[in-house]
Coordinates of C-alpha atoms in Angstrom, one line a residue:
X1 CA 91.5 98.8 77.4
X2 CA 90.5 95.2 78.1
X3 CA 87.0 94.2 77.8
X4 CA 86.7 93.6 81.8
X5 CA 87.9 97.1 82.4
X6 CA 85.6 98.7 79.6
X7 CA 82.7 96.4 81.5
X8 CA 83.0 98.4 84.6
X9 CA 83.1 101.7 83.2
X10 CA 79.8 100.5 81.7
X11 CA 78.4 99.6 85.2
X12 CA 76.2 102.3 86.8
X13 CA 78.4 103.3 90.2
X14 CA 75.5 101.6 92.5
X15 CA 75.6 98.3 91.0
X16 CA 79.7 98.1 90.8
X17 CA 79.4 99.0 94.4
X18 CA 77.1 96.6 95.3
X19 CA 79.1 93.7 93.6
X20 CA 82.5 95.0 95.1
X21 CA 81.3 95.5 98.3
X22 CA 80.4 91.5 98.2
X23 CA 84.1 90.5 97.9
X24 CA 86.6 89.5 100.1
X25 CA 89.1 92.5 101.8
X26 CA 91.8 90.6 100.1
X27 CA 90.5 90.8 96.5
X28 CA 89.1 94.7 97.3
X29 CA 92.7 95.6 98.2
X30 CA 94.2 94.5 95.2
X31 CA 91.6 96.1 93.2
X32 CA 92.4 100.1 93.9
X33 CA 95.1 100.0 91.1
X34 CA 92.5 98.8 88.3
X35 CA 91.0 102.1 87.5
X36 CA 90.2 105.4 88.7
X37 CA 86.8 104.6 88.3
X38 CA 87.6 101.8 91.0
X39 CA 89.3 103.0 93.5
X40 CA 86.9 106.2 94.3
X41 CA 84.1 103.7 94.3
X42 CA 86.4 101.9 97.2
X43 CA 87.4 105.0 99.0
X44 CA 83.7 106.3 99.2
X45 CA 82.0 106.6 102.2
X46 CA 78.9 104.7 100.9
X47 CA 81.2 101.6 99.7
X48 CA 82.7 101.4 103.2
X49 CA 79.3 101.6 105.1
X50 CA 78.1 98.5 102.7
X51 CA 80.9 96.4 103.2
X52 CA 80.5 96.7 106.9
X53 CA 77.3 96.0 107.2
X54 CA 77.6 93.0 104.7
X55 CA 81.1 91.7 106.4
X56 CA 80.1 92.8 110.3
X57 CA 79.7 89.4 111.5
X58 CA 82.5 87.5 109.5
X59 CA 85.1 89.7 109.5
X60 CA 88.1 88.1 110.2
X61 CA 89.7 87.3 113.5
X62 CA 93.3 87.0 113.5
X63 CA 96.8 86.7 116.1
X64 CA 99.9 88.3 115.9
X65 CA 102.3 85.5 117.5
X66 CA 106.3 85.4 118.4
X67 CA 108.6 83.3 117.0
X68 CA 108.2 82.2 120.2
X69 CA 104.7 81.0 119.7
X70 CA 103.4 83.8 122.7
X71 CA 100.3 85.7 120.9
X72 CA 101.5 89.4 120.9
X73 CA 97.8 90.9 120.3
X74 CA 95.0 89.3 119.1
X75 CA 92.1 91.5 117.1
X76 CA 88.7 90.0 117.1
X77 CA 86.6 91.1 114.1
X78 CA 83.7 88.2 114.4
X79 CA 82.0 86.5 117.4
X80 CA 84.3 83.2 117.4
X81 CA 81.4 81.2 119.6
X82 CA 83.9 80.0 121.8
X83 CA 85.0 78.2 119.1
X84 CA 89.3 77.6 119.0
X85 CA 90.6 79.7 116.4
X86 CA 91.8 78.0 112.9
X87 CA 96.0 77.7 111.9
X88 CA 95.4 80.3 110.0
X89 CA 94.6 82.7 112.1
X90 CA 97.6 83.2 113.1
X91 CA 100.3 85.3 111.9
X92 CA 103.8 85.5 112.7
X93 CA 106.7 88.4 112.7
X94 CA 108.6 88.7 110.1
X95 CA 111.7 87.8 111.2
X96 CA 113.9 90.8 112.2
X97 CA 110.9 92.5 113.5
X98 CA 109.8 93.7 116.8
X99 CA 106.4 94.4 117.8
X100 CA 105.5 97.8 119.4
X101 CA 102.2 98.8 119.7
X102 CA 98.3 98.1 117.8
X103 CA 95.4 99.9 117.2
X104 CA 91.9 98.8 115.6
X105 CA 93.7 96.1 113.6
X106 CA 97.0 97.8 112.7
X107 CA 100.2 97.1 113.8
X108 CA 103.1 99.3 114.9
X109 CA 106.3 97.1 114.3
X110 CA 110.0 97.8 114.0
X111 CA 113.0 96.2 112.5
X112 CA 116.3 95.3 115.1
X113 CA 119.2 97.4 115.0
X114 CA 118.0 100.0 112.6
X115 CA 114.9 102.0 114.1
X116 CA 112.9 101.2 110.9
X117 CA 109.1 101.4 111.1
X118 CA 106.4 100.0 109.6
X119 CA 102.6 100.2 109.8
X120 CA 100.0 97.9 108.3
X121 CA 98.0 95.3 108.3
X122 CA 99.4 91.9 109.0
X123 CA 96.4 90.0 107.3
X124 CA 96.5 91.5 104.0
X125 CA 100.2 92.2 104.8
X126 CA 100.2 95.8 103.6
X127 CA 103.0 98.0 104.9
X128 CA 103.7 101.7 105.1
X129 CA 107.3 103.0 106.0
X130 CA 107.2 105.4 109.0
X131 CA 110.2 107.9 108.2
X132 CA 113.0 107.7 110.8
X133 CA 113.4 110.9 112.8
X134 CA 116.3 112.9 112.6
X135 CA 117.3 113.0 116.6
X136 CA 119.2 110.4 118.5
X137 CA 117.1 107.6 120.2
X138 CA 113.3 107.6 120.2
X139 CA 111.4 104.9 122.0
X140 CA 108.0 104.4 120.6
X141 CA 105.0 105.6 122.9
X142 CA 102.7 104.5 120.9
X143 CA 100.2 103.9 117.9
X144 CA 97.0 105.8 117.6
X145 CA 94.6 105.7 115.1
X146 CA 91.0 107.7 113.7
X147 CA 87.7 105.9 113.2
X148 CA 84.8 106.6 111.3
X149 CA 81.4 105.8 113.1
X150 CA 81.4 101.8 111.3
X151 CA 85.2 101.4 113.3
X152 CA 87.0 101.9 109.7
X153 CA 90.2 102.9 110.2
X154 CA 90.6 106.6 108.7
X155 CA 94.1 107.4 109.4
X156 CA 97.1 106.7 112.0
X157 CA 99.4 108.4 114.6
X158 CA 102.7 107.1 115.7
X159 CA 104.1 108.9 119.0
X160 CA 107.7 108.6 119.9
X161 CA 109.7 110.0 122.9
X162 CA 113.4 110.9 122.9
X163 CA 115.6 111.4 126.0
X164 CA 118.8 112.0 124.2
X165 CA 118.7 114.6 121.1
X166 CA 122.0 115.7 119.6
X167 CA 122.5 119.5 119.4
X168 CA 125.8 120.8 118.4
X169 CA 127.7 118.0 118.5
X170 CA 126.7 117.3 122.3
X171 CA 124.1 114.8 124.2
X172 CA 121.2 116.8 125.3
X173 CA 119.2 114.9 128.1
X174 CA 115.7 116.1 127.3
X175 CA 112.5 114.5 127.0
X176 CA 110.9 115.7 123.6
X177 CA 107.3 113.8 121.9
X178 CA 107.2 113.2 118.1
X179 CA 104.0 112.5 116.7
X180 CA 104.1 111.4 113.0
X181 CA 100.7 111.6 111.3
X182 CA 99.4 109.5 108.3
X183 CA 97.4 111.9 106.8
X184 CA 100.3 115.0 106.3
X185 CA 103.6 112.1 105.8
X186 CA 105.6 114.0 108.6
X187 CA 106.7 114.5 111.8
X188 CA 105.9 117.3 114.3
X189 CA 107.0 117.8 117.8

């Protein structure tokens, strides 16, 4: 164990709290893989209440723009004072990707051609795979997600909608909703 390591299991949990709630989302992210010890300090409801009220008014602003240059969505974190917002504040697609729906900072996106999914957060550019459903095609409805009383982001919902599902070799014209849930991993209709 390295000595910064064995210095925060040496920490009482209020003051590591207190000096992790201090840093930037960017560093905190990276920082749930350091220890156990860590990451239930950064998953506790106290540590999330801290950084809010420490962070509330410069949380970051940010733009999702098209290739194009059109802003998609923009999601406002911090009073801007009128002020135009900086360079980089704006992020683009990755390219290949469609945008398809946000929610309290996420983003719903969706590669061309192959009905891949992903949801994250385009500022600290942290993806989750959505798994593909197994039915013919699904347009995306929509991207839901659950809030604690501070406006942290809890979990996620995707909704989809098929018109077309394959059954027994034939087209089947019906309209089913899929709703895939972050907190069980799976679909359900």
């Amino acid at each position: 164990m390295d000595s910064a390591t064995s210095t925060i299991h040496h920490l009482p949990e209020s003051i590591l709290t207190e000096i992790l709630a201090r840093l930037p989302l960017r560093s905190i992210s990276r920082l749930k893989t350091v220890s156990k010890t860590v990451k239930a300090t950064l998953e506790s409801m106290y540590f999330r209440r801290l950084f809010v009220s420490l962070h509330k008014n410069s949380s970051s602003s940010w733009s999702l723009g098209s290739r194009e240059g059109d802003e998609l969505i923009g999601f406002h974190g911090c009073k801007t004072w009128d002020l135009p917002k900086s360079l980089g504040s704006f992020i683009s697609l990755p390219l290949g990707f469609e945008f398809k729906a946000s929610s309290n900072g996420l983003v719903l996106i969706e590669r061309y051609g192959c009905g891949c999914s992903y949801v994250g957060n385009p500022v600290l550019q942290q993806w989750v795979k959505i798994p593909q459903l197994p039915c013919g095609y699904c347009g995306v409805l929509g991207l839901v997600t659950r809030v604690d009383e501070n406006g942290v982001v809890l979990g996620f919902k995707v909704v989809r909608i098929a018109s077309c599902v394959m059954r027994n070799g034939h087209a089947s014209y019906t309209l089913n909703m899929f709703v895939y849930s972050s907190e069980t991993g799976i679909w359900t209709s």
